[in-house]
Amino acid sequence: SPTIGAGAQLKVPQETQFLLGKIDGGKQQEEQYVLLLPLVDQLFRSAIYGTDANGGLELRLESGDPSLGARVVPGAMYVAAGSDPFELIESSFAFVSDYLGSFNTRKTKRPHTPKSADVFGWCTWDAFYSQVNPKGVEEGLEAFRR
């Protein structure tokens, strides 16, 4: 669930998939925000984990294959900063969409996507949790045609 406020950095949950934080630059500087977005590629998926009560963060990668390992995974996380949090989110997701080529942003969705997807989207994890199966995904996608 979203966490906001001065102590939010102390409560980063396991498997965090998106983190937007405000950088305290002092009174002399314009407000700045940082966006951390763990990525999923063909071999690895990554997630942010809060590590302790002092606001420590850890990026964890997994492949699901115990025999697959790597010392360097260049596309594990996207990091960006900016002064407008809304523009930062929009431009970051547009960049990651182009980089990964695995999803479209709201602005680039195909015209026949149902209007409800413009606001809510559709995610197999949200729809099925750990019970994702090919038949359910096909039925969910077929619902978009109706």
PDB file of C-alpha atoms in Angstrom:
ATOM      1  CA  SER A   1       0.000   0.000   0.000  1.00  0.00           C
ATOM      2  CA  PRO A   2       1.221   3.543  -0.629  1.00  0.00           C
ATOM      3  CA  THR A   3       3.166   5.182   2.176  1.00  0.00           C
ATOM      4  CA  ILE A   4       3.595   8.931   2.474  1.00  0.00           C
ATOM      5  CA  GLY A   5       4.956  11.331   5.035  1.00  0.00           C
ATOM      6  CA  ALA A   6       8.224  12.159   6.771  1.00  0.00           C
ATOM      7  CA  GLY A   7       8.783   8.624   8.086  1.00  0.00           C
ATOM      8  CA  ALA A   8       7.867   6.853   4.837  1.00  0.00           C
ATOM      9  CA  GLN A   9      11.485   5.946   4.050  1.00  0.00           C
ATOM     10  CA  LEU A  10      11.471   3.794   7.168  1.00  0.00           C
ATOM     11  CA  LYS A  11       8.648   1.565   5.928  1.00  0.00           C
ATOM     12  CA  VAL A  12       9.568   0.439   2.420  1.00  0.00           C
ATOM     13  CA  PRO A  13       7.944  -2.996   2.098  1.00  0.00           C
ATOM     14  CA  GLN A  14       9.388  -6.056   0.441  1.00  0.00           C
ATOM     15  CA  GLU A  15       8.706  -6.404  -3.290  1.00  0.00           C
ATOM     16  CA  THR A  16       8.222  -2.648  -3.836  1.00  0.00           C
ATOM     17  CA  GLN A  17       7.793  -2.114  -7.577  1.00  0.00           C
ATOM     18  CA  PHE A  18       7.828   1.693  -7.685  1.00  0.00           C
ATOM     19  CA  LEU A  19       9.295   4.302  -5.365  1.00  0.00           C
ATOM     20  CA  LEU A  20       8.951   8.068  -5.663  1.00  0.00           C
ATOM     21  CA  GLY A  21      10.749  10.100  -3.030  1.00  0.00           C
ATOM     22  CA  LYS A  22      11.293  13.764  -2.311  1.00  0.00           C
ATOM     23  CA  ILE A  23      14.927  14.824  -1.949  1.00  0.00           C
ATOM     24  CA  ASP A  24      15.605  17.307   0.818  1.00  0.00           C
ATOM     25  CA  GLY A  25      17.846  19.839  -0.871  1.00  0.00           C
ATOM     26  CA  GLY A  26      17.514  22.542   1.742  1.00  0.00           C
ATOM     27  CA  LYS A  27      15.787  25.897   1.531  1.00  0.00           C
ATOM     28  CA  GLN A  28      18.080  27.232  -1.196  1.00  0.00           C
ATOM     29  CA  GLN A  29      17.172  24.632  -3.807  1.00  0.00           C
ATOM     30  CA  GLU A  30      14.074  23.810  -5.827  1.00  0.00           C
ATOM     31  CA  GLU A  31      12.256  20.692  -4.633  1.00  0.00           C
ATOM     32  CA  GLN A  32      13.602  17.568  -6.303  1.00  0.00           C
ATOM     33  CA  TYR A  33      12.112  14.094  -6.587  1.00  0.00           C
ATOM     34  CA  VAL A  34      13.742  10.767  -7.316  1.00  0.00           C
ATOM     35  CA  LEU A  35      12.013   7.835  -8.989  1.00  0.00           C
ATOM     36  CA  LEU A  36      13.222   4.241  -8.569  1.00  0.00           C
ATOM     37  CA  LEU A  37      11.616   1.705 -10.881  1.00  0.00           C
ATOM     38  CA  PRO A  38      12.779  -1.940 -10.690  1.00  0.00           C
ATOM     39  CA  LEU A  39      12.574  -3.579 -14.106  1.00  0.00           C
ATOM     40  CA  VAL A  40      11.695  -6.975 -15.496  1.00  0.00           C
ATOM     41  CA  ASP A  41      13.534  -8.295 -18.524  1.00  0.00           C
ATOM     42  CA  GLN A  42      13.724 -11.663 -20.250  1.00  0.00           C
ATOM     43  CA  LEU A  43      15.987 -13.214 -17.604  1.00  0.00           C
ATOM     44  CA  PHE A  44      15.526 -11.318 -14.347  1.00  0.00           C
ATOM     45  CA  ARG A  45      12.944  -9.415 -12.371  1.00  0.00           C
ATOM     46  CA  SER A  46      13.919  -6.952  -9.700  1.00  0.00           C
ATOM     47  CA  ALA A  47      12.251  -5.417  -6.654  1.00  0.00           C
ATOM     48  CA  ILE A  48      13.135  -2.922  -3.930  1.00  0.00           C
ATOM     49  CA  TYR A  49      13.280  -4.121  -0.328  1.00  0.00           C
ATOM     50  CA  GLY A  50      13.446  -1.920   2.746  1.00  0.00           C
ATOM     51  CA  THR A  51      16.299  -3.342   4.803  1.00  0.00           C
ATOM     52  CA  ASP A  52      16.141  -1.667   8.206  1.00  0.00           C
ATOM     53  CA  ALA A  53      14.581   1.037  10.347  1.00  0.00           C
ATOM     54  CA  ASN A  54      17.180   3.555   9.112  1.00  0.00           C
ATOM     55  CA  GLY A  55      15.716   3.693   5.613  1.00  0.00           C
ATOM     56  CA  GLY A  56      18.134   1.299   3.942  1.00  0.00           C
ATOM     57  CA  LEU A  57      17.132  -0.003   0.529  1.00  0.00           C
ATOM     58  CA  GLU A  58      18.195  -3.094  -1.344  1.00  0.00           C
ATOM     59  CA  LEU A  59      17.587  -4.077  -4.947  1.00  0.00           C
ATOM     60  CA  ARG A  60      17.008  -7.811  -5.313  1.00  0.00           C
ATOM     61  CA  LEU A  61      17.017  -9.712  -8.586  1.00  0.00           C
ATOM     62  CA  GLU A  62      15.682 -13.147  -9.267  1.00  0.00           C
ATOM     63  CA  SER A  63      15.382 -15.387 -12.264  1.00  0.00           C
ATOM     64  CA  GLY A  64      13.439 -18.341 -10.926  1.00  0.00           C
ATOM     65  CA  ASP A  65      16.282 -20.537 -12.182  1.00  0.00           C
ATOM     66  CA  PRO A  66      18.861 -21.493  -9.536  1.00  0.00           C
ATOM     67  CA  SER A  67      21.432 -22.269 -12.241  1.00  0.00           C
ATOM     68  CA  LEU A  68      21.219 -18.772 -13.771  1.00  0.00           C
ATOM     69  CA  GLY A  69      23.442 -16.119 -12.252  1.00  0.00           C
ATOM     70  CA  ALA A  70      25.012 -12.833 -13.245  1.00  0.00           C
ATOM     71  CA  ARG A  71      27.436 -10.338 -11.747  1.00  0.00           C
ATOM     72  CA  VAL A  72      26.075  -7.395 -13.738  1.00  0.00           C
ATOM     73  CA  VAL A  73      22.508  -6.788 -14.898  1.00  0.00           C
ATOM     74  CA  PRO A  74      22.508  -3.390 -16.656  1.00  0.00           C
ATOM     75  CA  GLY A  75      18.736  -3.066 -16.993  1.00  0.00           C
ATOM     76  CA  ALA A  76      17.805  -3.978 -13.415  1.00  0.00           C
ATOM     77  CA  MET A  77      16.432  -0.586 -12.327  1.00  0.00           C
ATOM     78  CA  TYR A  78      15.569   2.764 -13.851  1.00  0.00           C
ATOM     79  CA  VAL A  79      16.512   5.820 -11.769  1.00  0.00           C
ATOM     80  CA  ALA A  80      15.570   9.403 -12.609  1.00  0.00           C
ATOM     81  CA  ALA A  81      15.217  12.752 -10.833  1.00  0.00           C
ATOM     82  CA  GLY A  82      13.322  15.944 -11.522  1.00  0.00           C
ATOM     83  CA  SER A  83      11.498  18.893  -9.994  1.00  0.00           C
ATOM     84  CA  ASP A  84       7.960  17.991 -11.146  1.00  0.00           C
ATOM     85  CA  PRO A  85       6.854  14.591  -9.789  1.00  0.00           C
ATOM     86  CA  PHE A  86       4.034  14.217 -12.335  1.00  0.00           C
ATOM     87  CA  GLU A  87       6.290  14.935 -15.323  1.00  0.00           C
ATOM     88  CA  LEU A  88       8.972  12.705 -13.791  1.00  0.00           C
ATOM     89  CA  ILE A  89       6.574   9.763 -13.597  1.00  0.00           C
ATOM     90  CA  GLU A  90       5.199  10.325 -17.106  1.00  0.00           C
ATOM     91  CA  SER A  91       8.589  10.735 -18.786  1.00  0.00           C
ATOM     92  CA  SER A  92      10.113   7.840 -16.829  1.00  0.00           C
ATOM     93  CA  PHE A  93       7.412   5.378 -17.798  1.00  0.00           C
ATOM     94  CA  ALA A  94       7.588   6.548 -21.426  1.00  0.00           C
ATOM     95  CA  PHE A  95      11.354   5.920 -21.434  1.00  0.00           C
ATOM     96  CA  VAL A  96      11.020   2.487 -19.807  1.00  0.00           C
ATOM     97  CA  SER A  97       8.213   1.560 -22.217  1.00  0.00           C
ATOM     98  CA  ASP A  98      10.493   2.343 -25.163  1.00  0.00           C
ATOM     99  CA  TYR A  99      13.494   0.663 -23.527  1.00  0.00           C
ATOM    100  CA  LEU A 100      11.757  -2.602 -22.637  1.00  0.00           C
ATOM    101  CA  GLY A 101       9.199  -2.679 -25.433  1.00  0.00           C
ATOM    102  CA  SER A 102       6.956  -4.814 -23.236  1.00  0.00           C
ATOM    103  CA  PHE A 103       4.154  -2.385 -22.341  1.00  0.00           C
ATOM    104  CA  ASN A 104       2.452   0.789 -23.499  1.00  0.00           C
ATOM    105  CA  THR A 105       1.788   3.893 -21.469  1.00  0.00           C
ATOM    106  CA  ARG A 106      -1.695   5.367 -21.222  1.00  0.00           C
ATOM    107  CA  LYS A 107      -0.839   7.838 -23.988  1.00  0.00           C
ATOM    108  CA  THR A 108       0.246   5.121 -26.422  1.00  0.00           C
ATOM    109  CA  LYS A 109      -2.394   2.449 -25.834  1.00  0.00           C
ATOM    110  CA  ARG A 110      -4.075   1.130 -28.918  1.00  0.00           C
ATOM    111  CA  PRO A 111      -7.410   2.764 -29.785  1.00  0.00           C
ATOM    112  CA  HIS A 112      -9.515  -0.372 -29.219  1.00  0.00           C
ATOM    113  CA  THR A 113      -8.474  -0.712 -25.567  1.00  0.00           C
ATOM    114  CA  PRO A 114     -11.593  -0.314 -23.388  1.00  0.00           C
ATOM    115  CA  LYS A 115     -12.051   3.102 -21.764  1.00  0.00           C
ATOM    116  CA  SER A 116     -11.795   1.489 -18.301  1.00  0.00           C
ATOM    117  CA  ALA A 117      -8.181   0.505 -19.084  1.00  0.00           C
ATOM    118  CA  ASP A 118      -7.287   4.196 -19.511  1.00  0.00           C
ATOM    119  CA  VAL A 119      -7.874   4.672 -15.818  1.00  0.00           C
ATOM    120  CA  PHE A 120      -7.352   1.262 -14.260  1.00  0.00           C
ATOM    121  CA  GLY A 121      -5.314  -0.839 -16.696  1.00  0.00           C
ATOM    122  CA  TRP A 122      -5.300  -4.621 -16.411  1.00  0.00           C
ATOM    123  CA  CYS A 123      -2.687  -6.698 -14.667  1.00  0.00           C
ATOM    124  CA  THR A 124      -2.654 -10.493 -14.573  1.00  0.00           C
ATOM    125  CA  TRP A 125      -1.194 -10.428 -11.055  1.00  0.00           C
ATOM    126  CA  ASP A 126      -4.025  -8.222  -9.787  1.00  0.00           C
ATOM    127  CA  ALA A 127      -6.558 -10.392 -11.608  1.00  0.00           C
ATOM    128  CA  PHE A 128      -5.249 -13.818 -10.582  1.00  0.00           C
ATOM    129  CA  TYR A 129      -2.469 -13.348  -7.979  1.00  0.00           C
ATOM    130  CA  SER A 130      -0.515 -16.609  -7.875  1.00  0.00           C
ATOM    131  CA  GLN A 131      -3.188 -18.462  -9.870  1.00  0.00           C
ATOM    132  CA  VAL A 132      -2.214 -16.977 -13.257  1.00  0.00           C
ATOM    133  CA  ASN A 133      -3.020 -19.457 -16.008  1.00  0.00           C
ATOM    134  CA  PRO A 134      -3.190 -19.292 -19.819  1.00  0.00           C
ATOM    135  CA  LYS A 135      -6.963 -19.824 -19.987  1.00  0.00           C
ATOM    136  CA  GLY A 136      -7.661 -17.011 -17.527  1.00  0.00           C
ATOM    137  CA  VAL A 137      -5.363 -14.617 -19.384  1.00  0.00           C
ATOM    138  CA  GLU A 138      -6.999 -15.477 -22.714  1.00  0.00           C
ATOM    139  CA  GLU A 139     -10.476 -14.937 -21.232  1.00  0.00           C
ATOM    140  CA  GLY A 140      -9.365 -11.612 -19.750  1.00  0.00           C
ATOM    141  CA  LEU A 141      -7.944 -10.447 -23.061  1.00  0.00           C
ATOM    142  CA  GLU A 142     -11.073 -11.609 -24.889  1.00  0.00           C
ATOM    143  CA  ALA A 143     -13.146  -9.393 -22.570  1.00  0.00           C
ATOM    144  CA  PHE A 144     -11.348  -6.375 -24.078  1.00  0.00           C
ATOM    145  CA  ARG A 145     -12.826  -7.219 -27.489  1.00  0.00           C
ATOM    146  CA  ARG A 146     -16.412  -7.050 -26.234  1.00  0.00           C
TER     147      ARG A 146
END
